[in-house]
PDB file of C-alpha atoms in Angstrom:
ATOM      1  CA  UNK A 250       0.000   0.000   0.000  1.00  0.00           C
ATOM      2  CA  UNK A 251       3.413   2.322   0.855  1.00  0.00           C
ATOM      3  CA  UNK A 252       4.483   1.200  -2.715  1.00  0.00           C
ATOM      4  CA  UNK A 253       1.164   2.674  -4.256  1.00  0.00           C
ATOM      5  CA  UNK A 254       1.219   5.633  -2.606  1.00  0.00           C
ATOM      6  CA  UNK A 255       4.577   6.578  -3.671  1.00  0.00           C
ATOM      7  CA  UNK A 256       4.106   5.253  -6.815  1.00  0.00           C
ATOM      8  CA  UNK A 257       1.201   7.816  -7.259  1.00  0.00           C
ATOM      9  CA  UNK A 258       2.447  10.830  -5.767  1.00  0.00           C
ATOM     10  CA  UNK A 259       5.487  10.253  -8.204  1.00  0.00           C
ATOM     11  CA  UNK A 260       3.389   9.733 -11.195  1.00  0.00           C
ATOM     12  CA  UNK A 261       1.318  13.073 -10.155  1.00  0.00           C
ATOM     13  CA  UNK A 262       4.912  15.102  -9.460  1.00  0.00           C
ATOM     14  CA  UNK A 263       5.642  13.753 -12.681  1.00  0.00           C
ATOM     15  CA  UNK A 264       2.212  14.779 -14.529  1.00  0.00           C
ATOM     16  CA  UNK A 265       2.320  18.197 -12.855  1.00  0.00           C
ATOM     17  CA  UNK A 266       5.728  19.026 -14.587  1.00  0.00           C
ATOM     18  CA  UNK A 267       4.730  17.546 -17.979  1.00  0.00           C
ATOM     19  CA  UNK A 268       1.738  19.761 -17.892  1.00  0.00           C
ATOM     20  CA  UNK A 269       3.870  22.932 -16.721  1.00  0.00           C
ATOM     21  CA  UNK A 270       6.284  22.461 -19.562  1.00  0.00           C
ATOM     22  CA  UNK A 271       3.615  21.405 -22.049  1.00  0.00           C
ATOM     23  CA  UNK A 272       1.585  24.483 -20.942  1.00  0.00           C
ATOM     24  CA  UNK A 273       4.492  26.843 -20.861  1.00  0.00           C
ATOM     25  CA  UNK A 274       4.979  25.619 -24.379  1.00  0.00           C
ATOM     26  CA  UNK A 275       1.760  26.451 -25.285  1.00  0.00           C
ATOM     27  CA  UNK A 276       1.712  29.690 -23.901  1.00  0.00           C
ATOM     28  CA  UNK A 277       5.252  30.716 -25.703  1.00  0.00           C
ATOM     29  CA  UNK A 278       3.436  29.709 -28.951  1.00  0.00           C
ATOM     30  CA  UNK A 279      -0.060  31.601 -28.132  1.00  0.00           C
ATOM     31  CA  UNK A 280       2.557  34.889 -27.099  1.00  0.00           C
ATOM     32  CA  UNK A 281       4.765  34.432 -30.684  1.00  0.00           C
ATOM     33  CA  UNK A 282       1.358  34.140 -32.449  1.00  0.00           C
ATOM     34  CA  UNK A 283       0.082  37.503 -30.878  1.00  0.00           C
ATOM     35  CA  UNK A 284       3.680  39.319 -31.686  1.00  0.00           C
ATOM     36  CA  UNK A 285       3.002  38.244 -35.002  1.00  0.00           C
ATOM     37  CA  UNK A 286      -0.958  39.307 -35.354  1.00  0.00           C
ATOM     38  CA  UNK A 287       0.842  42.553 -33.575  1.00  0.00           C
ATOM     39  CA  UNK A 288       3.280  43.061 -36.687  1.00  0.00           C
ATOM     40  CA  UNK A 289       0.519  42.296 -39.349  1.00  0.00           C
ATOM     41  CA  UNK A 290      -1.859  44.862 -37.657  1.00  0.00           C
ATOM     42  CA  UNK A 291       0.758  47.506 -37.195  1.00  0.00           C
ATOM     43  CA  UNK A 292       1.630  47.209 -41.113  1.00  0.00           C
ATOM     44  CA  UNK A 293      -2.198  47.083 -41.954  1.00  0.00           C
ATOM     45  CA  UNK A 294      -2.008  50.699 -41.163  1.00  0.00           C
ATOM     46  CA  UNK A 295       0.140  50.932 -43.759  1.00  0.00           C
ATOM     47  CA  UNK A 296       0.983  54.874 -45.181  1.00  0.00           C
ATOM     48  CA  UNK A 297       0.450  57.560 -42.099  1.00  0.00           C
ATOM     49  CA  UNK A 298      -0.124  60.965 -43.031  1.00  0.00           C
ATOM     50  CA  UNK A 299       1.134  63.200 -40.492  1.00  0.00           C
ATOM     51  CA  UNK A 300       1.570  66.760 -42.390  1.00  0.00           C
ATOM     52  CA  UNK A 301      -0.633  68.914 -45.124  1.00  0.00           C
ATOM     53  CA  UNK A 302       0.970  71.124 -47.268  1.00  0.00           C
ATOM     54  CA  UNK A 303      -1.086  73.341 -49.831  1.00  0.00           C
ATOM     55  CA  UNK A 304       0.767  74.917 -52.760  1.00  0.00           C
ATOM     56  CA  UNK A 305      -0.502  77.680 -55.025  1.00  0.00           C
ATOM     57  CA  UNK A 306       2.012  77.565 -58.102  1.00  0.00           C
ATOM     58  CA  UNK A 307       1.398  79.247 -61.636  1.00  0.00           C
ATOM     59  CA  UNK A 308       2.741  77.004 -64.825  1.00  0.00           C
ATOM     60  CA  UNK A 309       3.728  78.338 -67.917  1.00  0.00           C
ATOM     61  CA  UNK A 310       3.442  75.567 -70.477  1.00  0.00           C
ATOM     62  CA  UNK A 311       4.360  75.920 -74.315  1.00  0.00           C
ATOM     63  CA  UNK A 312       4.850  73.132 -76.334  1.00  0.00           C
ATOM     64  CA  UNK A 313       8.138  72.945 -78.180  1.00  0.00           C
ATOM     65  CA  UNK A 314       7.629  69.218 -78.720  1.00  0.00           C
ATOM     66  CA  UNK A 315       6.662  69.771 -81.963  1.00  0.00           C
ATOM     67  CA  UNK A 316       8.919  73.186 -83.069  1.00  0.00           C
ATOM     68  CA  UNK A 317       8.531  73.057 -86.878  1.00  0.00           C
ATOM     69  CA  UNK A 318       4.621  72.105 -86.719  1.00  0.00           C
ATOM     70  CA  UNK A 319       4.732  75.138 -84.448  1.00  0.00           C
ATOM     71  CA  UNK A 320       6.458  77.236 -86.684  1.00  0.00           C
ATOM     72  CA  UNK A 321       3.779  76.448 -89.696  1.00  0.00           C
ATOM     73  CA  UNK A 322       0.912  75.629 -88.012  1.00  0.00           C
ATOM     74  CA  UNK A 323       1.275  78.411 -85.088  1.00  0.00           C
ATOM     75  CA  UNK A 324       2.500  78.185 -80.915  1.00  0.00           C
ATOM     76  CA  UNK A 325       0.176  76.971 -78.500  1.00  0.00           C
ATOM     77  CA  UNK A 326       0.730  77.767 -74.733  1.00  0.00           C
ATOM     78  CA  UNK A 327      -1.195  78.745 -71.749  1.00  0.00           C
ATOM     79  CA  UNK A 328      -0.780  79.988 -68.457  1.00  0.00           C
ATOM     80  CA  UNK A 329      -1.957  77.316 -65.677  1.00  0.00           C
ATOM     81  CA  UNK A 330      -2.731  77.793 -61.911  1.00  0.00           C
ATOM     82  CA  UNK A 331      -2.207  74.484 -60.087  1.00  0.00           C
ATOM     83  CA  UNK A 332      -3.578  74.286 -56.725  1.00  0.00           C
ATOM     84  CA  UNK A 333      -2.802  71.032 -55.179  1.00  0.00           C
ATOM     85  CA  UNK A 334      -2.308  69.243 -51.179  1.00  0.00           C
ATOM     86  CA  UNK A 335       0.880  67.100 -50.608  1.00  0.00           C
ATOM     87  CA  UNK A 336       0.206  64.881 -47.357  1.00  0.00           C
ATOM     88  CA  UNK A 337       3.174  63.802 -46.279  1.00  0.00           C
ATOM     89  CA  UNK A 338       3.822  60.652 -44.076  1.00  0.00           C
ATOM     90  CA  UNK A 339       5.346  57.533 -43.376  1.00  0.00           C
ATOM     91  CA  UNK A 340       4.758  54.177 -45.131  1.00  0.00           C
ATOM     92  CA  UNK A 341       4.813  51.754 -42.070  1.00  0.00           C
ATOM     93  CA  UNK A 342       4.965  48.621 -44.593  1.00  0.00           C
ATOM     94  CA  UNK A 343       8.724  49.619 -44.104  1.00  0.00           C
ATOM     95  CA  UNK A 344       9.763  49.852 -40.276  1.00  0.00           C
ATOM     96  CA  UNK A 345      11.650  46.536 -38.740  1.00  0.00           C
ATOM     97  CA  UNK A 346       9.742  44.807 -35.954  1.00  0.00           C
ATOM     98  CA  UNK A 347      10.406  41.703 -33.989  1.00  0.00           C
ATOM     99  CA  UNK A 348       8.674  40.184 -30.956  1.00  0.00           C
ATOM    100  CA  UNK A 349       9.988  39.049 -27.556  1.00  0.00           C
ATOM    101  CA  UNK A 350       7.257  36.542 -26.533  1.00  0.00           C
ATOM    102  CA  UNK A 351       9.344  36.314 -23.436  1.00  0.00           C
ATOM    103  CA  UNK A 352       8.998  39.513 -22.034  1.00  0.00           C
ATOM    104  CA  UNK A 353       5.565  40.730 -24.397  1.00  0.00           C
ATOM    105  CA  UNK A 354       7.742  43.241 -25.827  1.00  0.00           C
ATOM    106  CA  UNK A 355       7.538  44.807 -29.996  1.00  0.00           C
ATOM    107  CA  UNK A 356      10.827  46.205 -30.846  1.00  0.00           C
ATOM    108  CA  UNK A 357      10.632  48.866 -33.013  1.00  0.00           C
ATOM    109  CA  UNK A 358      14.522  48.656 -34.492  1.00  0.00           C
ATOM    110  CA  UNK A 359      13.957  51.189 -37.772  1.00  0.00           C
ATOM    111  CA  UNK A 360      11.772  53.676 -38.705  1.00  0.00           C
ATOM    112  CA  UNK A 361      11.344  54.787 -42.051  1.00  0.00           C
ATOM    113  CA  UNK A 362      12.167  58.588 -44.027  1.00  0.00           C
ATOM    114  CA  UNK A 363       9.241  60.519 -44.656  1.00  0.00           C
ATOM    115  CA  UNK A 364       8.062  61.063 -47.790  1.00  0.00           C
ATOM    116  CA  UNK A 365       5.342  61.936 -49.806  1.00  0.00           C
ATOM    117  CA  UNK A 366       2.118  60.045 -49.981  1.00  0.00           C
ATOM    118  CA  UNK A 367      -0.330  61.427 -52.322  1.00  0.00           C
ATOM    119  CA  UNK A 368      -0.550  65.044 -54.029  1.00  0.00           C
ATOM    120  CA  UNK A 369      -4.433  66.333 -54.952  1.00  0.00           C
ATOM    121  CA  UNK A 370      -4.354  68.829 -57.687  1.00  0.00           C
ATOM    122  CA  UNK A 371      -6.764  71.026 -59.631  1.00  0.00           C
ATOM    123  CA  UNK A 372      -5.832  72.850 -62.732  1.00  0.00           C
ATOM    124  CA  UNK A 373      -7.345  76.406 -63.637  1.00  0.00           C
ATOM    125  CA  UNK A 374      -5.935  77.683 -67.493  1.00  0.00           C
ATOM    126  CA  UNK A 375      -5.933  81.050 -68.175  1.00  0.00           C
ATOM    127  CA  UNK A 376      -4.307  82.806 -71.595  1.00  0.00           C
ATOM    128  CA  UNK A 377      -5.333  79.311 -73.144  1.00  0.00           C
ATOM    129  CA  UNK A 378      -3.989  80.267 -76.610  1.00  0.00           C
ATOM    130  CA  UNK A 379      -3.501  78.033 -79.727  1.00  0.00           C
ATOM    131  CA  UNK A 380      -2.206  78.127 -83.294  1.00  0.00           C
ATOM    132  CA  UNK A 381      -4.101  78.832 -86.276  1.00  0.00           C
ATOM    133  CA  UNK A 382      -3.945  74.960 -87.141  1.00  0.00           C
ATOM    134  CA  UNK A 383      -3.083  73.564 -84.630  1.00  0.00           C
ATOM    135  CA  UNK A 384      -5.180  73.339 -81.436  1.00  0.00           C
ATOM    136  CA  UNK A 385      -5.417  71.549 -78.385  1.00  0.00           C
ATOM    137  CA  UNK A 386      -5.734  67.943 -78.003  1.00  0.00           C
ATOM    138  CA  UNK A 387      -6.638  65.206 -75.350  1.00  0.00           C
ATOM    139  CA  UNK A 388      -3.119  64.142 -75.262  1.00  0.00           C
ATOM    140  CA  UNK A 389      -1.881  68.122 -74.749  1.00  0.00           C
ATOM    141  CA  UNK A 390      -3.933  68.473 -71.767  1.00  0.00           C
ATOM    142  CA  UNK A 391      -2.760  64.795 -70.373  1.00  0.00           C
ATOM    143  CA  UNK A 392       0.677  66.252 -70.720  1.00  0.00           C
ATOM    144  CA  UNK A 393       0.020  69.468 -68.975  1.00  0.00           C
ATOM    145  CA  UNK A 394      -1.371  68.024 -66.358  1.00  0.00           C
ATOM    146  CA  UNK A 395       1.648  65.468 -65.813  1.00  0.00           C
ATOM    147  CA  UNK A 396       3.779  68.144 -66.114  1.00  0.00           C
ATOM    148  CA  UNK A 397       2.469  70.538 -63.639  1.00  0.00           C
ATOM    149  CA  UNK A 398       2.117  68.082 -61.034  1.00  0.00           C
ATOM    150  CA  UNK A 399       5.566  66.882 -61.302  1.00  0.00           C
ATOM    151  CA  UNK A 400       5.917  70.703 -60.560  1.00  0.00           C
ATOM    152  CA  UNK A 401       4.463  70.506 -57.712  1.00  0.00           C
ATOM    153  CA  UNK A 402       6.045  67.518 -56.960  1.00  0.00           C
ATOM    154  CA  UNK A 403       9.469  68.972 -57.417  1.00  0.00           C
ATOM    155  CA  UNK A 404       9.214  71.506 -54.839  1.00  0.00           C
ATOM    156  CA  UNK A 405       8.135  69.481 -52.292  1.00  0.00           C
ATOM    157  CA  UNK A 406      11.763  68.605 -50.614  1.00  0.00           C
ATOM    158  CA  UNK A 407      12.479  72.436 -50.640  1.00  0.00           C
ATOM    159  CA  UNK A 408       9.254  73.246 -48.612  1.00  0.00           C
ATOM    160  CA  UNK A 409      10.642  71.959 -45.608  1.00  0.00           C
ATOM    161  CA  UNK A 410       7.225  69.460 -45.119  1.00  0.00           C
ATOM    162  CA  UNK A 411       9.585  66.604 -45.162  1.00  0.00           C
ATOM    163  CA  UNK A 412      11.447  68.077 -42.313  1.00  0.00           C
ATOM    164  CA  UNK A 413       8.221  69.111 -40.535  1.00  0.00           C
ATOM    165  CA  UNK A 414       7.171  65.154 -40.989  1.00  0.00           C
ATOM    166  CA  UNK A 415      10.522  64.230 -39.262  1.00  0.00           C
ATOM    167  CA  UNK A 416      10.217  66.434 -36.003  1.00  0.00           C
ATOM    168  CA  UNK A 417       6.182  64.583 -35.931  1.00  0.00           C
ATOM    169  CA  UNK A 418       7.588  60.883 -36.372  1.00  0.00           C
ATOM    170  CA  UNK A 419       6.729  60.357 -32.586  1.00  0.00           C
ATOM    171  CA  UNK A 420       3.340  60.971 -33.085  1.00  0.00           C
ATOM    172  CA  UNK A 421       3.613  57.930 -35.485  1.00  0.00           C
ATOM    173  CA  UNK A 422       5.012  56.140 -32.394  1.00  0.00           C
ATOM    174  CA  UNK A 423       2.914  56.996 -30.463  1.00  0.00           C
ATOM    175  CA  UNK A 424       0.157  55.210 -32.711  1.00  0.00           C
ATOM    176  CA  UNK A 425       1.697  52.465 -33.312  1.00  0.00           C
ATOM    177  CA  UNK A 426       2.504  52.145 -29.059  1.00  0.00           C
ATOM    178  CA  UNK A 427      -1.202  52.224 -28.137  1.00  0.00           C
ATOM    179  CA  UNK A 428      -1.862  49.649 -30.904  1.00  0.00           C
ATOM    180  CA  UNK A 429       0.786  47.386 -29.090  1.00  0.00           C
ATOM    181  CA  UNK A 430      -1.112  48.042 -26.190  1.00  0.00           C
ATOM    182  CA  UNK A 431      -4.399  46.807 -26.750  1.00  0.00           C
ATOM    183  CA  UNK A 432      -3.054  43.112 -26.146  1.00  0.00           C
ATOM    184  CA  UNK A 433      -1.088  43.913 -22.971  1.00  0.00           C
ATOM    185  CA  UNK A 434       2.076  44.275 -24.922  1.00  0.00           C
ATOM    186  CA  UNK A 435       4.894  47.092 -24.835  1.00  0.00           C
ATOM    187  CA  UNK A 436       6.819  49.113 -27.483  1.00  0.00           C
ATOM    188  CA  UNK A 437      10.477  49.134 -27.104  1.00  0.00           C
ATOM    189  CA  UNK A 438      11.950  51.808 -29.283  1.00  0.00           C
ATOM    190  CA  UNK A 439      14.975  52.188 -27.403  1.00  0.00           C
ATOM    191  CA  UNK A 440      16.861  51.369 -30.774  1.00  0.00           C
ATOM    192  CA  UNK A 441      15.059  54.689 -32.559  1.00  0.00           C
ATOM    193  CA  UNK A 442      15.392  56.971 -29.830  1.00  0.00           C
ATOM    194  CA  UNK A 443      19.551  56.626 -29.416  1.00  0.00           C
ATOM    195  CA  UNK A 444      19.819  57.131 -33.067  1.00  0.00           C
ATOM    196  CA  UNK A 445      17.794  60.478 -32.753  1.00  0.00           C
ATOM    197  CA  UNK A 446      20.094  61.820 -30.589  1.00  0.00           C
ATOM    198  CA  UNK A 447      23.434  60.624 -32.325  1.00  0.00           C
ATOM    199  CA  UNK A 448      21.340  62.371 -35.373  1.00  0.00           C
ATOM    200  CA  UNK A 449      21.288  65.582 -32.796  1.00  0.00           C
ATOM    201  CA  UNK A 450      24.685  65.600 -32.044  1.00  0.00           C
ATOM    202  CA  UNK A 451      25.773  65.827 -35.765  1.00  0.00           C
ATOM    203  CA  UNK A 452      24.314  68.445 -36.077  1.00  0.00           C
TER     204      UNK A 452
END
């Protein structure tokens, strides 16, 4: 009777510590599984506008494409008042992330440049003029319309929105922290914040 009684509180030491390591396994996979559902959801986000900029710009377009049709057929030009909104922003498809199912941690390890997102334009002419034979076409107007947003486009980096976007980055953080935090996870961006301040001391 000794013999069974040992024999079973052995067997029940023993089925206590196969279930502690077989649930501690579990639980490791259940906490890799959330980093990763964690990752997926940050990037779902994907591009994060964090700065407007509007631009008022007038375009002077003649077309020289075509300079002897021009010369017999007549110039045509006009004078063309973009208006247009940059939103500027961050594309979080491209920031590094791992998970630490150990300690429930995201580390954020590199954050990506801002850049621009999207650019909304509208397109007022004025002095629309065109040559005796030859007018305006379908493919003219596609053209201006490329060519004055690149215009806009172009100016963009000297605007100092980029910049402006850089100095807001932690607002992007900030986002993506309380997303982390939903699960009863943490953002470690320890990584980001020691390269801002090397960046700082460059400067």
């Amino acid at each position: 009777m000794e013999y069974l009684f040992i024999g079973l509180a052995a067997g029940a030491v023993l089925a206590y510590f196969i279930f502690a390591r077989f649930n501690k396994y579990r639980s490791k996979e259940r906490a890799d599984e959330q980093s990763v559902i964690l990752i997926d959801k940050i990037k779902s986000v994907c591009k994060f506008i964090t700065v407007e900029g509007d631009f008022s710009e007038i375009y002077h377009y003649e077309n020289l494409k075509e300079k002897y049709v021009s010369l017999l057929l007549g110039k045509k030009k006009a004078i063309v008042l973009i208006s247009a909104k940059a939103h500027i922003g961050f594309d979080l498809t491209k920031i590094k992330m791992s998970g630490d199912s150990e300690t429930k941690r995201i580390i954020l390890t590199n954050f990506p440049d801002p850049e621009l997102l999207t650019v909304e334009t509208d397109f007022k002419y004025y002095d629309k003029r065109e040559g005796w034979a030859n007018p305006f076409t379908t493919s003219d107007l596609t053209d201006i319309s490329h060519d004055a947003k690149k215009h806009i486009v172009d100016k963009i980096p000297q605007s100092g929105l980029l910049e402006k976007a850089r100095k807001e980055a932690l607002e992007t953080i900030l986002l993506i922290e309380k997303i982390v935090e939903t699960i009863g996870w943490k953002l470690d961006y320890t990584a980001l914040e020691e390269n801002i301040k090397d960046q700082q001391k460059l400067r």
